[in-house]
């Protein structure tokens, strides 16, 4: 497990799937804001569930997010679109509703950066989010990301086009936080 100050990143367990499916995927309106692909019904046990445990590959690394104090499953995170030639990747994350608003987002972004920059040796990390997702933008900027631009009306979300914001962070600008003492 890769520990941040308040959360840890670990491999996905079978027992995570029903919880993530129910709380993150089956909420159609929220899932539609988090994924550029259209929502479609998927059974929790289906092999094509976005939460089904799968080995990380050269292009994607999947994690379950665990709150360190309680040991509870707090959400999911991933690095995707990993480009080993240009040493870049995209961040994705989603916290369960009961873990939102508790200040875990910034630690989660920082911990994903630790994995991307320290473990994978990447040079640049990027994330895209809807322009009205102030919590994600704030978490990313607190972790050192800079807003690099806005893609006007670029995302079709639950019946309307919305703006997307692109944020980026270079390895040389990253300021790792001290890790908790165990």
PDB file of C-alpha atoms in Angstrom:
ATOM      1  CA  UNK A   1       0.000   0.000   0.000  1.00  0.00           C
ATOM      2  CA  UNK A   2       1.137   3.546  -0.721  1.00  0.00           C
ATOM      3  CA  UNK A   3       0.273   5.754   2.233  1.00  0.00           C
ATOM      4  CA  UNK A   4      -0.470   9.430   2.197  1.00  0.00           C
ATOM      5  CA  UNK A   5      -1.120  11.315   5.394  1.00  0.00           C
ATOM      6  CA  UNK A   6      -4.811  10.364   5.646  1.00  0.00           C
ATOM      7  CA  UNK A   7      -5.430   7.835   2.874  1.00  0.00           C
ATOM      8  CA  UNK A   8      -3.725   4.814   1.397  1.00  0.00           C
ATOM      9  CA  UNK A   9      -3.753   3.388  -2.126  1.00  0.00           C
ATOM     10  CA  UNK A  10      -4.003  -0.377  -2.426  1.00  0.00           C
ATOM     11  CA  UNK A  11      -4.977  -2.988  -5.007  1.00  0.00           C
ATOM     12  CA  UNK A  12      -8.680  -3.483  -5.647  1.00  0.00           C
ATOM     13  CA  UNK A  13     -10.278  -6.331  -3.664  1.00  0.00           C
ATOM     14  CA  UNK A  14     -13.343  -8.319  -4.744  1.00  0.00           C
ATOM     15  CA  UNK A  15     -15.142  -7.026  -1.643  1.00  0.00           C
ATOM     16  CA  UNK A  16     -14.673  -3.431  -2.889  1.00  0.00           C
ATOM     17  CA  UNK A  17     -16.671  -4.002  -6.067  1.00  0.00           C
ATOM     18  CA  UNK A  18     -20.255  -4.022  -4.701  1.00  0.00           C
ATOM     19  CA  UNK A  19     -19.604  -0.935  -2.578  1.00  0.00           C
ATOM     20  CA  UNK A  20     -17.984   1.059  -5.405  1.00  0.00           C
ATOM     21  CA  UNK A  21     -20.601  -0.131  -7.896  1.00  0.00           C
ATOM     22  CA  UNK A  22     -23.481   0.896  -5.646  1.00  0.00           C
ATOM     23  CA  UNK A  23     -22.123   4.221  -4.402  1.00  0.00           C
ATOM     24  CA  UNK A  24     -20.088   5.479  -7.355  1.00  0.00           C
ATOM     25  CA  UNK A  25     -21.399   3.853 -10.521  1.00  0.00           C
ATOM     26  CA  UNK A  26     -25.134   3.393  -9.967  1.00  0.00           C
ATOM     27  CA  UNK A  27     -25.589   7.102  -9.163  1.00  0.00           C
ATOM     28  CA  UNK A  28     -26.144   7.956 -12.840  1.00  0.00           C
ATOM     29  CA  UNK A  29     -26.071  11.754 -12.544  1.00  0.00           C
ATOM     30  CA  UNK A  30     -22.820  11.767 -10.542  1.00  0.00           C
ATOM     31  CA  UNK A  31     -21.146   9.056 -12.652  1.00  0.00           C
ATOM     32  CA  UNK A  32     -22.064  10.987 -15.806  1.00  0.00           C
ATOM     33  CA  UNK A  33     -20.036  13.910 -14.465  1.00  0.00           C
ATOM     34  CA  UNK A  34     -17.003  11.703 -13.799  1.00  0.00           C
ATOM     35  CA  UNK A  35     -16.724   9.693 -17.003  1.00  0.00           C
ATOM     36  CA  UNK A  36     -16.576  10.849 -20.607  1.00  0.00           C
ATOM     37  CA  UNK A  37     -18.307   7.660 -21.717  1.00  0.00           C
ATOM     38  CA  UNK A  38     -22.094   7.393 -21.519  1.00  0.00           C
ATOM     39  CA  UNK A  39     -23.481   5.566 -18.506  1.00  0.00           C
ATOM     40  CA  UNK A  40     -24.965   2.151 -19.175  1.00  0.00           C
ATOM     41  CA  UNK A  41     -26.373  -0.404 -16.752  1.00  0.00           C
ATOM     42  CA  UNK A  42     -23.785  -2.917 -15.581  1.00  0.00           C
ATOM     43  CA  UNK A  43     -24.411  -5.683 -13.066  1.00  0.00           C
ATOM     44  CA  UNK A  44     -22.101  -5.513 -10.038  1.00  0.00           C
ATOM     45  CA  UNK A  45     -20.647  -8.954 -10.719  1.00  0.00           C
ATOM     46  CA  UNK A  46     -20.145  -8.357 -14.432  1.00  0.00           C
ATOM     47  CA  UNK A  47     -16.672  -8.783 -15.850  1.00  0.00           C
ATOM     48  CA  UNK A  48     -16.927  -5.380 -17.548  1.00  0.00           C
ATOM     49  CA  UNK A  49     -17.659  -3.509 -14.299  1.00  0.00           C
ATOM     50  CA  UNK A  50     -15.302  -0.523 -14.069  1.00  0.00           C
ATOM     51  CA  UNK A  51     -14.469  -1.698 -10.545  1.00  0.00           C
ATOM     52  CA  UNK A  52     -13.716  -5.345 -11.284  1.00  0.00           C
ATOM     53  CA  UNK A  53     -10.241  -6.139  -9.955  1.00  0.00           C
ATOM     54  CA  UNK A  54      -7.862  -6.098 -12.875  1.00  0.00           C
ATOM     55  CA  UNK A  55      -4.121  -6.159 -13.008  1.00  0.00           C
ATOM     56  CA  UNK A  56      -2.514  -2.805 -13.558  1.00  0.00           C
ATOM     57  CA  UNK A  57      -0.977  -2.535 -16.975  1.00  0.00           C
ATOM     58  CA  UNK A  58       1.576  -0.318 -18.599  1.00  0.00           C
ATOM     59  CA  UNK A  59      -1.194   2.136 -19.477  1.00  0.00           C
ATOM     60  CA  UNK A  60      -3.349   2.156 -16.335  1.00  0.00           C
ATOM     61  CA  UNK A  61      -2.905   1.618 -12.595  1.00  0.00           C
ATOM     62  CA  UNK A  62      -6.106   1.023 -10.570  1.00  0.00           C
ATOM     63  CA  UNK A  63      -6.323   1.612  -6.817  1.00  0.00           C
ATOM     64  CA  UNK A  64      -8.842   1.372  -4.048  1.00  0.00           C
ATOM     65  CA  UNK A  65      -8.593   4.280  -1.615  1.00  0.00           C
ATOM     66  CA  UNK A  66      -8.606   3.473   2.094  1.00  0.00           C
ATOM     67  CA  UNK A  67      -8.968   5.964   4.924  1.00  0.00           C
ATOM     68  CA  UNK A  68      -6.013   5.190   7.192  1.00  0.00           C
ATOM     69  CA  UNK A  69      -7.620   5.959  10.561  1.00  0.00           C
ATOM     70  CA  UNK A  70     -10.701   3.781  10.041  1.00  0.00           C
ATOM     71  CA  UNK A  71      -9.383   1.320   7.466  1.00  0.00           C
ATOM     72  CA  UNK A  72     -12.602   1.856   5.502  1.00  0.00           C
ATOM     73  CA  UNK A  73     -12.873   1.869   1.733  1.00  0.00           C
ATOM     74  CA  UNK A  74     -13.115   5.568   0.830  1.00  0.00           C
ATOM     75  CA  UNK A  75     -13.199   5.394  -2.976  1.00  0.00           C
ATOM     76  CA  UNK A  76     -11.221   4.639  -6.083  1.00  0.00           C
ATOM     77  CA  UNK A  77      -8.306   6.228  -7.924  1.00  0.00           C
ATOM     78  CA  UNK A  78      -6.256   5.567 -11.009  1.00  0.00           C
ATOM     79  CA  UNK A  79      -3.510   6.756 -13.260  1.00  0.00           C
ATOM     80  CA  UNK A  80      -4.621   6.248 -16.842  1.00  0.00           C
ATOM     81  CA  UNK A  81      -3.273   7.000 -20.277  1.00  0.00           C
ATOM     82  CA  UNK A  82       0.219   6.305 -18.960  1.00  0.00           C
ATOM     83  CA  UNK A  83       2.623   7.192 -21.761  1.00  0.00           C
ATOM     84  CA  UNK A  84       6.050   5.740 -20.965  1.00  0.00           C
ATOM     85  CA  UNK A  85       7.713   7.470 -23.923  1.00  0.00           C
ATOM     86  CA  UNK A  86       6.657  11.001 -22.922  1.00  0.00           C
ATOM     87  CA  UNK A  87       6.445  10.001 -19.232  1.00  0.00           C
ATOM     88  CA  UNK A  88       2.948  11.437 -18.756  1.00  0.00           C
ATOM     89  CA  UNK A  89      -0.331  10.221 -17.267  1.00  0.00           C
ATOM     90  CA  UNK A  90      -3.794  11.382 -16.245  1.00  0.00           C
ATOM     91  CA  UNK A  91      -5.257  11.194 -12.737  1.00  0.00           C
ATOM     92  CA  UNK A  92      -8.747  10.001 -11.936  1.00  0.00           C
ATOM     93  CA  UNK A  93     -10.397   9.704  -8.554  1.00  0.00           C
ATOM     94  CA  UNK A  94     -13.758   9.393  -6.906  1.00  0.00           C
ATOM     95  CA  UNK A  95     -14.641   9.308  -3.231  1.00  0.00           C
ATOM     96  CA  UNK A  96     -17.698   7.601  -1.788  1.00  0.00           C
ATOM     97  CA  UNK A  97     -20.378  10.150  -0.778  1.00  0.00           C
ATOM     98  CA  UNK A  98     -19.766   9.681   2.969  1.00  0.00           C
ATOM     99  CA  UNK A  99     -16.054  10.508   2.492  1.00  0.00           C
ATOM    100  CA  UNK A 100     -16.538  13.710   0.481  1.00  0.00           C
ATOM    101  CA  UNK A 101     -16.060  17.047   2.191  1.00  0.00           C
ATOM    102  CA  UNK A 102     -13.672  15.579   4.765  1.00  0.00           C
ATOM    103  CA  UNK A 103     -10.450  16.969   3.305  1.00  0.00           C
ATOM    104  CA  UNK A 104      -9.247  13.685   1.814  1.00  0.00           C
ATOM    105  CA  UNK A 105      -9.086  14.885  -1.814  1.00  0.00           C
ATOM    106  CA  UNK A 106      -5.852  16.831  -1.578  1.00  0.00           C
ATOM    107  CA  UNK A 107      -4.089  13.970   0.208  1.00  0.00           C
ATOM    108  CA  UNK A 108      -5.401  11.572  -2.429  1.00  0.00           C
ATOM    109  CA  UNK A 109      -4.108  13.754  -5.278  1.00  0.00           C
ATOM    110  CA  UNK A 110      -0.724  14.108  -3.528  1.00  0.00           C
ATOM    111  CA  UNK A 111      -0.517  10.344  -2.995  1.00  0.00           C
ATOM    112  CA  UNK A 112      -1.290   9.686  -6.667  1.00  0.00           C
ATOM    113  CA  UNK A 113       1.494  12.164  -7.494  1.00  0.00           C
ATOM    114  CA  UNK A 114       3.858  10.247  -5.210  1.00  0.00           C
ATOM    115  CA  UNK A 115       3.051   7.082  -7.129  1.00  0.00           C
ATOM    116  CA  UNK A 116       3.316   8.754 -10.534  1.00  0.00           C
ATOM    117  CA  UNK A 117       6.498  10.710  -9.941  1.00  0.00           C
ATOM    118  CA  UNK A 118       8.377   8.536  -7.430  1.00  0.00           C
ATOM    119  CA  UNK A 119       7.327   4.995  -8.314  1.00  0.00           C
ATOM    120  CA  UNK A 120       6.628   5.320 -12.047  1.00  0.00           C
ATOM    121  CA  UNK A 121       9.200   8.034 -12.822  1.00  0.00           C
ATOM    122  CA  UNK A 122       6.741  10.175 -14.762  1.00  0.00           C
ATOM    123  CA  UNK A 123       7.516  13.745 -15.798  1.00  0.00           C
ATOM    124  CA  UNK A 124       4.010  15.223 -16.071  1.00  0.00           C
ATOM    125  CA  UNK A 125       0.616  14.476 -14.521  1.00  0.00           C
ATOM    126  CA  UNK A 126      -2.622  15.924 -15.786  1.00  0.00           C
ATOM    127  CA  UNK A 127      -6.251  15.887 -14.794  1.00  0.00           C
ATOM    128  CA  UNK A 128      -9.395  17.059 -16.462  1.00  0.00           C
ATOM    129  CA  UNK A 129     -12.518  17.993 -14.530  1.00  0.00           C
ATOM    130  CA  UNK A 130     -15.727  19.871 -15.112  1.00  0.00           C
ATOM    131  CA  UNK A 131     -15.325  23.611 -14.597  1.00  0.00           C
ATOM    132  CA  UNK A 132     -17.973  23.610 -11.860  1.00  0.00           C
ATOM    133  CA  UNK A 133     -16.170  20.893  -9.855  1.00  0.00           C
ATOM    134  CA  UNK A 134     -14.695  23.368  -7.381  1.00  0.00           C
ATOM    135  CA  UNK A 135     -13.767  20.637  -4.877  1.00  0.00           C
ATOM    136  CA  UNK A 136     -11.561  18.804  -7.415  1.00  0.00           C
ATOM    137  CA  UNK A 137      -9.996  22.019  -8.709  1.00  0.00           C
ATOM    138  CA  UNK A 138      -9.226  23.130  -5.131  1.00  0.00           C
ATOM    139  CA  UNK A 139      -7.751  19.726  -4.170  1.00  0.00           C
ATOM    140  CA  UNK A 140      -5.563  19.679  -7.272  1.00  0.00           C
ATOM    141  CA  UNK A 141      -4.308  23.255  -6.875  1.00  0.00           C
ATOM    142  CA  UNK A 142      -3.533  22.649  -3.181  1.00  0.00           C
ATOM    143  CA  UNK A 143      -1.477  19.648  -4.341  1.00  0.00           C
ATOM    144  CA  UNK A 144       0.483  21.897  -6.730  1.00  0.00           C
ATOM    145  CA  UNK A 145      -1.408  21.569 -10.010  1.00  0.00           C
ATOM    146  CA  UNK A 146      -1.807  24.640 -12.192  1.00  0.00           C
ATOM    147  CA  UNK A 147      -4.871  25.408 -14.274  1.00  0.00           C
ATOM    148  CA  UNK A 148      -3.621  25.223 -17.857  1.00  0.00           C
ATOM    149  CA  UNK A 149      -6.796  25.918 -19.752  1.00  0.00           C
ATOM    150  CA  UNK A 150     -10.485  25.485 -20.287  1.00  0.00           C
ATOM    151  CA  UNK A 151     -12.086  23.428 -23.015  1.00  0.00           C
ATOM    152  CA  UNK A 152     -15.317  25.275 -23.695  1.00  0.00           C
ATOM    153  CA  UNK A 153     -18.449  23.108 -23.818  1.00  0.00           C
ATOM    154  CA  UNK A 154     -16.308  20.015 -24.363  1.00  0.00           C
ATOM    155  CA  UNK A 155     -18.151  17.515 -22.180  1.00  0.00           C
ATOM    156  CA  UNK A 156     -21.633  16.116 -22.812  1.00  0.00           C
ATOM    157  CA  UNK A 157     -22.982  15.589 -19.306  1.00  0.00           C
ATOM    158  CA  UNK A 158     -26.486  14.389 -18.567  1.00  0.00           C
ATOM    159  CA  UNK A 159     -28.142  16.367 -21.336  1.00  0.00           C
ATOM    160  CA  UNK A 160     -25.953  19.447 -21.695  1.00  0.00           C
ATOM    161  CA  UNK A 161     -22.491  20.551 -22.771  1.00  0.00           C
ATOM    162  CA  UNK A 162     -20.211  21.751 -19.958  1.00  0.00           C
ATOM    163  CA  UNK A 163     -16.745  23.295 -19.847  1.00  0.00           C
ATOM    164  CA  UNK A 164     -13.766  21.200 -18.763  1.00  0.00           C
ATOM    165  CA  UNK A 165     -10.706  22.517 -16.964  1.00  0.00           C
ATOM    166  CA  UNK A 166      -7.262  21.000 -17.578  1.00  0.00           C
ATOM    167  CA  UNK A 167      -4.748  21.050 -14.729  1.00  0.00           C
ATOM    168  CA  UNK A 168      -1.153  19.908 -14.927  1.00  0.00           C
ATOM    169  CA  UNK A 169       1.846  19.327 -12.686  1.00  0.00           C
ATOM    170  CA  UNK A 170       5.458  18.708 -13.678  1.00  0.00           C
ATOM    171  CA  UNK A 171       7.786  16.542 -11.620  1.00  0.00           C
ATOM    172  CA  UNK A 172      10.176  19.450 -11.021  1.00  0.00           C
ATOM    173  CA  UNK A 173       7.321  21.550  -9.581  1.00  0.00           C
ATOM    174  CA  UNK A 174       6.018  18.793  -7.306  1.00  0.00           C
ATOM    175  CA  UNK A 175       6.508  19.335  -3.578  1.00  0.00           C
ATOM    176  CA  UNK A 176       6.182  15.953  -1.843  1.00  0.00           C
ATOM    177  CA  UNK A 177       4.700  16.026   1.638  1.00  0.00           C
ATOM    178  CA  UNK A 178       6.510  14.180   4.418  1.00  0.00           C
ATOM    179  CA  UNK A 179       5.143  10.683   4.872  1.00  0.00           C
ATOM    180  CA  UNK A 180       3.570   9.694   8.195  1.00  0.00           C
ATOM    181  CA  UNK A 181       5.850   7.959  10.667  1.00  0.00           C
ATOM    182  CA  UNK A 182       4.808   4.371  11.306  1.00  0.00           C
TER     183      UNK A 182
END
